[in-house]
CSV table of C-alpha atoms and ligand atoms in Angstrom, one decimal:
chain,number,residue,atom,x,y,z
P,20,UNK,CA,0.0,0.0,0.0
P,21,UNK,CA,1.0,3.7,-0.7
P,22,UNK,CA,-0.2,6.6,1.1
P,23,UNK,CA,0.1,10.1,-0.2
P,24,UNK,CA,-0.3,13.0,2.2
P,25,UNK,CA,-2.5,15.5,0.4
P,26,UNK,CA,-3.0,17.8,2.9
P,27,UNK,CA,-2.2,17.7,6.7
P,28,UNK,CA,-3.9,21.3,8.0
P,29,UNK,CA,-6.5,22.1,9.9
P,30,UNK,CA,-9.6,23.7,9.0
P,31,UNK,CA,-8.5,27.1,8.3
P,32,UNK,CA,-5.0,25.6,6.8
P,33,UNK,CA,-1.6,27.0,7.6
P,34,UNK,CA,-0.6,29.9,7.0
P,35,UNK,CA,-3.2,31.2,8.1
P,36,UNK,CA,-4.3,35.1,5.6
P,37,UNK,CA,-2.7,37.7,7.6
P,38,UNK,CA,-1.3,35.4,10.5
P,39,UNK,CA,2.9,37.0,11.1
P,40,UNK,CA,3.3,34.4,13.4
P,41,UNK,CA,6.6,32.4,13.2
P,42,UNK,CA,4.9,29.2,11.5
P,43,UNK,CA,2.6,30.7,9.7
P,44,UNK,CA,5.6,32.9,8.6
P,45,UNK,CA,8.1,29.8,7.9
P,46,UNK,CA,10.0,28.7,4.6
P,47,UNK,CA,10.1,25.5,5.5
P,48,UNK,CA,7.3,23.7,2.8
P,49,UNK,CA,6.4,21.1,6.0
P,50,UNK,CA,5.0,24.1,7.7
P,51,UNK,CA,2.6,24.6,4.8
P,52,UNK,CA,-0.2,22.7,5.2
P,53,UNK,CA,-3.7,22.2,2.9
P,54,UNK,CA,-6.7,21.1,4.4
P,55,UNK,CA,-6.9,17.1,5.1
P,56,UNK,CA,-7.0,14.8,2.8
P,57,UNK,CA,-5.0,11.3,1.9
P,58,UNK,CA,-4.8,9.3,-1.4
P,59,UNK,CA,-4.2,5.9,-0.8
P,60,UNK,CA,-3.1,3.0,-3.7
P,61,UNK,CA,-4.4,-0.6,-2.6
P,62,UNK,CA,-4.6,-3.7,-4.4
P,63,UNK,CA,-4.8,-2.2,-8.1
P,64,UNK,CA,-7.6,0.5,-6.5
P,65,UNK,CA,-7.0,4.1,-6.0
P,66,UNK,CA,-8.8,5.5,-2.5
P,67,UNK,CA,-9.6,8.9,-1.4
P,68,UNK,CA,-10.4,9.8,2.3
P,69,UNK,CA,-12.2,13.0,2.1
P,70,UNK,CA,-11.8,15.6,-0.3
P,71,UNK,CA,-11.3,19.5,0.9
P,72,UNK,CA,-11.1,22.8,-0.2
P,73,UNK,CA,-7.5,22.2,-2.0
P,74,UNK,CA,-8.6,19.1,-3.7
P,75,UNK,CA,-7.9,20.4,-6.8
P,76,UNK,CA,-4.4,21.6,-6.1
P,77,UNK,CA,-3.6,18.5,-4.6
P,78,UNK,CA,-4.7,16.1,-7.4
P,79,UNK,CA,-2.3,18.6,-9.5
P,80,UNK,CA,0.5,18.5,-6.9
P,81,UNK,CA,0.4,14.3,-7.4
P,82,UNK,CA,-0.9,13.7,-10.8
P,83,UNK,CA,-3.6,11.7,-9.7
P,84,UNK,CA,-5.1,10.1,-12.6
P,85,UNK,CA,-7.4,7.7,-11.1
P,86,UNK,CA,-10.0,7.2,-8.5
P,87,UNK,CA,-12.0,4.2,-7.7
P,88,UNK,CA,-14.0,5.5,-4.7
P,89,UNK,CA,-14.2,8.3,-2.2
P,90,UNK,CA,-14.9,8.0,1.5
P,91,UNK,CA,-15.6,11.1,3.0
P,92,UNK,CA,-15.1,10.9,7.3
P,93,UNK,CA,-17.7,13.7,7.9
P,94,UNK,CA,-19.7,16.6,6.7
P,95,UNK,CA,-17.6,19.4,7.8
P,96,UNK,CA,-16.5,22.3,4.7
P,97,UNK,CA,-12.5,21.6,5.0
P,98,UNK,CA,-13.8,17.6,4.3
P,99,UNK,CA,-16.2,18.2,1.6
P,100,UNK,CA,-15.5,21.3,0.0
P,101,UNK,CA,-13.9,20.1,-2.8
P,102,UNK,CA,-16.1,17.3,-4.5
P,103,UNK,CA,-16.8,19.0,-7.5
P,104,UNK,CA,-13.4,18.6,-8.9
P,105,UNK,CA,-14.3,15.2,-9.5
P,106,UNK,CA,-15.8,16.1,-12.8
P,107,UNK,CA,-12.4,15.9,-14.6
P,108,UNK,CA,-12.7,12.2,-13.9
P,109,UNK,CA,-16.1,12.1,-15.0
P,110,UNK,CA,-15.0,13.7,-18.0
P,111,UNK,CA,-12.2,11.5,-18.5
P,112,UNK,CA,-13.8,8.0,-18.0
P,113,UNK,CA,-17.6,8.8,-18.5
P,114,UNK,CA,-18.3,7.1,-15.2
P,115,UNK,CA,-19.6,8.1,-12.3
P,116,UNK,CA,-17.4,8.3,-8.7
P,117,UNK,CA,-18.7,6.3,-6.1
P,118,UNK,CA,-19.0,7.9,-2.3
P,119,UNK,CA,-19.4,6.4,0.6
P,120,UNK,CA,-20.4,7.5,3.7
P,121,UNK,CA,-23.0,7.8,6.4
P,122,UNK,CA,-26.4,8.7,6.0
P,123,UNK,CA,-26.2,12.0,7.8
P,124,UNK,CA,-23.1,13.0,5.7
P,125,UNK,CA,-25.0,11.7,2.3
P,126,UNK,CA,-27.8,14.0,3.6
P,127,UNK,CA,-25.6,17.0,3.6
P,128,UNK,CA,-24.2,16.5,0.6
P,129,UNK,CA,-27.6,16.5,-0.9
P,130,UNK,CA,-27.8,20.0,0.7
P,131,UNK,CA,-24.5,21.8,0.2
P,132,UNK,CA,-24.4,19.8,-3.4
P,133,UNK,CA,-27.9,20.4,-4.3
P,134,UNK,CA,-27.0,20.6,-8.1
P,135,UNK,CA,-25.1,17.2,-7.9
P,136,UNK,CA,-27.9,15.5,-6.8
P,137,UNK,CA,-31.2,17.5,-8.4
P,138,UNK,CA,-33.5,15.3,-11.2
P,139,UNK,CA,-32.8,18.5,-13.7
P,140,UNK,CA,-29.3,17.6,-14.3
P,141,UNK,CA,-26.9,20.9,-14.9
P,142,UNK,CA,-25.0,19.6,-17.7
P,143,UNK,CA,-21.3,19.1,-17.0
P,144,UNK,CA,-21.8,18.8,-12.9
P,145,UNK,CA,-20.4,16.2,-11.3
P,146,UNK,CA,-21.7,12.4,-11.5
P,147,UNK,CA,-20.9,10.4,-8.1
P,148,UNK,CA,-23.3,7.9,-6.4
P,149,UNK,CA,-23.4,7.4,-2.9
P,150,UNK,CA,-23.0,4.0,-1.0
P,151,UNK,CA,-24.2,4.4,2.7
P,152,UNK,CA,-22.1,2.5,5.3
P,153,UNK,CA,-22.8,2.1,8.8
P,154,UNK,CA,-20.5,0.1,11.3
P,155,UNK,CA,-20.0,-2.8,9.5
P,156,UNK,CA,-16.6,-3.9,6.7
P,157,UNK,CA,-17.4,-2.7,3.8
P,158,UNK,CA,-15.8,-2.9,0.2
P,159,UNK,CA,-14.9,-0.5,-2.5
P,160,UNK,CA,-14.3,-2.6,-5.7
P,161,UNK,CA,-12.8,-5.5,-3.8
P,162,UNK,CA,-11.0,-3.3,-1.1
P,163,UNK,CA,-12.1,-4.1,2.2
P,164,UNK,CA,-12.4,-1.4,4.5
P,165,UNK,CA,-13.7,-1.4,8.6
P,166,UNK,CA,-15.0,2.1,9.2
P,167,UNK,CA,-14.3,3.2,12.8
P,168,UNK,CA,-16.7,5.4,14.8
P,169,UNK,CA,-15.0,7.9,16.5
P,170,UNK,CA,-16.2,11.1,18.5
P,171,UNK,CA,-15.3,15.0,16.8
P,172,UNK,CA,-16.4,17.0,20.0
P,173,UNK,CA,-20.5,15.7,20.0
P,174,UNK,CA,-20.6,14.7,16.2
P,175,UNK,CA,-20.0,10.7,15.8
P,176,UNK,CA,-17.5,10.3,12.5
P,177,UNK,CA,-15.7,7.7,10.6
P,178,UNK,CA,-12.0,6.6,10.8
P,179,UNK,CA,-11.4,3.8,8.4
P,180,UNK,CA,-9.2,1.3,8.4
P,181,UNK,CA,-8.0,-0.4,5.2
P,182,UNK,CA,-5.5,-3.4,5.8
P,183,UNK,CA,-2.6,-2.6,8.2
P,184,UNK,CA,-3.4,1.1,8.0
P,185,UNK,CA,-5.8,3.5,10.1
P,186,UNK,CA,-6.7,6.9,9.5
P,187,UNK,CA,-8.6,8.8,12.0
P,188,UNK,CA,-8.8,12.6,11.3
P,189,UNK,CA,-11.0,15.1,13.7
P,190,UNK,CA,-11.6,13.0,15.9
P,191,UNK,CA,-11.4,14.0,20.1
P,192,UNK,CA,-12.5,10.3,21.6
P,193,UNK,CA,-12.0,7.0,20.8
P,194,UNK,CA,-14.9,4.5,21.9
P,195,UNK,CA,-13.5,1.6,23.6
P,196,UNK,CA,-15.5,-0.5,21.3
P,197,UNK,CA,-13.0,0.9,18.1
P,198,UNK,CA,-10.1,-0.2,19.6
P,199,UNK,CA,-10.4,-4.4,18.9
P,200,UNK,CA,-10.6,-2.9,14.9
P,201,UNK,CA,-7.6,-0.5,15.5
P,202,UNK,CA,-5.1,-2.9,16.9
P,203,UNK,CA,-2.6,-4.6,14.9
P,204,UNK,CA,-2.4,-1.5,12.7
P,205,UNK,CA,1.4,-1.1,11.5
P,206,UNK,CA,0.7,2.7,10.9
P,207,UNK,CA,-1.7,4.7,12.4
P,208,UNK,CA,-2.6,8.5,11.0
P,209,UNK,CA,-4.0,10.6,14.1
P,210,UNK,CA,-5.4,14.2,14.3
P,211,UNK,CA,-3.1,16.5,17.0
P,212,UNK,CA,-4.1,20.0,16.0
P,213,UNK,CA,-2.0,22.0,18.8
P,214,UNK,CA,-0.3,21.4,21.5
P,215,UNK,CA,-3.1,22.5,24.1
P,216,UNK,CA,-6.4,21.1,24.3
P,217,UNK,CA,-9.0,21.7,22.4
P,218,UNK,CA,-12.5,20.6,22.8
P,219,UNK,CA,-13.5,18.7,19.6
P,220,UNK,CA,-10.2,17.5,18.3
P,221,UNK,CA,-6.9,15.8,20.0
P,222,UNK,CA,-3.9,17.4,21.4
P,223,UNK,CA,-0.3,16.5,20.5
P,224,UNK,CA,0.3,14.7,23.8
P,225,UNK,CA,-3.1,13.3,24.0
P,226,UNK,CA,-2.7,11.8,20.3
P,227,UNK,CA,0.9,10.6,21.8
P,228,UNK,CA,-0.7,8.6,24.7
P,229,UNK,CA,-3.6,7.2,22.5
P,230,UNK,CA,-0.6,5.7,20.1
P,231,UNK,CA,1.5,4.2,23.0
P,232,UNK,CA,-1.5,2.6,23.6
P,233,UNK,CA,-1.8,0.8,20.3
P,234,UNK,CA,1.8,0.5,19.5
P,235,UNK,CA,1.9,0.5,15.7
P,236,UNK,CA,5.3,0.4,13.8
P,237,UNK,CA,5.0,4.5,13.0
P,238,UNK,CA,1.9,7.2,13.4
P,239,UNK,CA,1.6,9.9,11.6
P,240,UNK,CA,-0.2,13.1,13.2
P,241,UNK,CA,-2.6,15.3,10.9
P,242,UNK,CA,-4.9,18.5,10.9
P,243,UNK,CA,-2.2,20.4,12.6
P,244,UNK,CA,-3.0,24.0,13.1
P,245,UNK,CA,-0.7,27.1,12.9
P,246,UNK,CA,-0.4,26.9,17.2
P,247,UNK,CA,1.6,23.4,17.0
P,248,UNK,CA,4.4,25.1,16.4
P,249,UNK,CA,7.3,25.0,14.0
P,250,UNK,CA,7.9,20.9,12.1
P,251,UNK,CA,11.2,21.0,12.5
P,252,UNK,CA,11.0,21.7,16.5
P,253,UNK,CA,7.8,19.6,17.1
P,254,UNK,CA,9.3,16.6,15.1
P,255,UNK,CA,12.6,16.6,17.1
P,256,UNK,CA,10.0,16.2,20.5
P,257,UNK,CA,8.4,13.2,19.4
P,258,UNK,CA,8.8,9.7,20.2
P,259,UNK,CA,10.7,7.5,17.8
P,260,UNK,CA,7.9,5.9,16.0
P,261,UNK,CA,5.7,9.4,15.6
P,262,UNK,CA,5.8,11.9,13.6
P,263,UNK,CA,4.2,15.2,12.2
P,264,UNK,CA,3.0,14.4,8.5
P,265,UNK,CA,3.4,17.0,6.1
P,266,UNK,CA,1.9,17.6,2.5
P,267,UNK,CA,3.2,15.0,0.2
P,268,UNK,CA,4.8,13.4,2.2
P,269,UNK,CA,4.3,9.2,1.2
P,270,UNK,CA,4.4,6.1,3.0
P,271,UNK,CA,4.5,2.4,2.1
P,272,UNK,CA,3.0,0.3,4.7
C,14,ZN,ZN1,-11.4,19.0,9.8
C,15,ZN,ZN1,0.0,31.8,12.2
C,16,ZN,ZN1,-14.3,18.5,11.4
């Protein structure tokens, strides 16, 4: 499996417009961050977890030239934003994309999307169909994948896990019911947005003591914020096995 960071900010991304803080000020390209998003090759199948406000410049940045199914984690802008760029795909291969998802997300979709998913079609908008999943394995073309339910803040969301690898963006709590389907993973991808708390996603040493817990081989932390500080000084802080991701960085696993 190969997994390409396509973006590793948080919501607002970093820098943040107008923000002269030191990281938001940096040179260093790790300290540059889109909004979340990961491209992941499996078995012959190209996966997308979520697809944001970059999307575009991100399917530019790796030449992406395929993709067999999108799962989107929740409903929020920095997740979804970006779905209409799928039409060059549609365009490309005259097929629809297939989604999948839960039926709340589905149902904002329908809303934010309206023109996706109206019976007048708009000619030229985007063609997806949507495959609701609940808490049960579930496949895209062959690909088995365990969604996990996690907690963002109140809102329930999906991790997934897709053979030795689990991603688990926004997410706050972990249910002890996820954790049978987490273990065993040899990489886990975690959200750490800043180093203090925050109410609806984890902080760095929070994400740290939920990966001692698991133990994979490496974890990779995500939807970092501008107040983490600088890569270079956060990465040399970590245990061995963790690190901060950073856009385009790639991983076999
Ligand atoms: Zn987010
Ligand atoms: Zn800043
Ligand atoms: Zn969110």
């Amino acid at each position: 499996m190969k997994v390409t960071f396509l973006g590793t900010g948080t919501s607002q991304g970093v820098p943040v417009p107008m923000c002269d803080c030191k990281v938001c000020r940096s040179t260093d390209h790790r300290d540059q961050r889109l909004r979340c998003s990961v491209y992941i090759e499996y078995q012959g199948k190209d996966i997308i977890i979520d697809t944001g406000p970059d999307f575009r410049q991100q399917l530019l940045r790796e030449k992406i030239m395929h993709i067999d199914g999108i799962l989107f984690t929740h409903s929020h802008h920095d997740h979804i934003a970006g779905l209409d760029d799928v039409r060059c795909f549609n365009f490309k291969y005259k097929k629809p994309i297939g989604i999948y998802t839960s039926a709340a997300v589905e149902q904002r979709l329908r809303e934010v999307f309206s023109y996706i998913f109206s019976e007048v079609q708009y000619p030229g908008a985007p063609q997806v169909y949507i495959t609701r999943i609940k808490d049960k394995v579930f496949s895209v073309k062959g690909v088995e994948i365990t969604p996990l339910q996690v907690l963002h803040g109140k809102l329930p969301i999906f991790g997934f896990r897709i053979g030795d690898f689990t991603y688990l963006t926004d997410t706050s709590f972990i249910p002890e019911s996820e954790n049978e389907k987490i273990q065993g993973s040899k990489v886990i991808v975690l959200d750490a947005l800043r180093q203090t708390p925050h109410p609806t996603h984890l902080h760095l040493d929070a994400a740290i003591d939920i990966i001692k817990k698991f133990q994979p081989q490496k974890a990779y932390f995500i939807h970092m914020s501008h107040q983490m500080g600088l890569h270079d000084e956060i990465e040399k802080l970590l245990p061995e096995n963790m690190h901060l991701a950073y856009d385009g960085l790639k991983i076999e696993v």
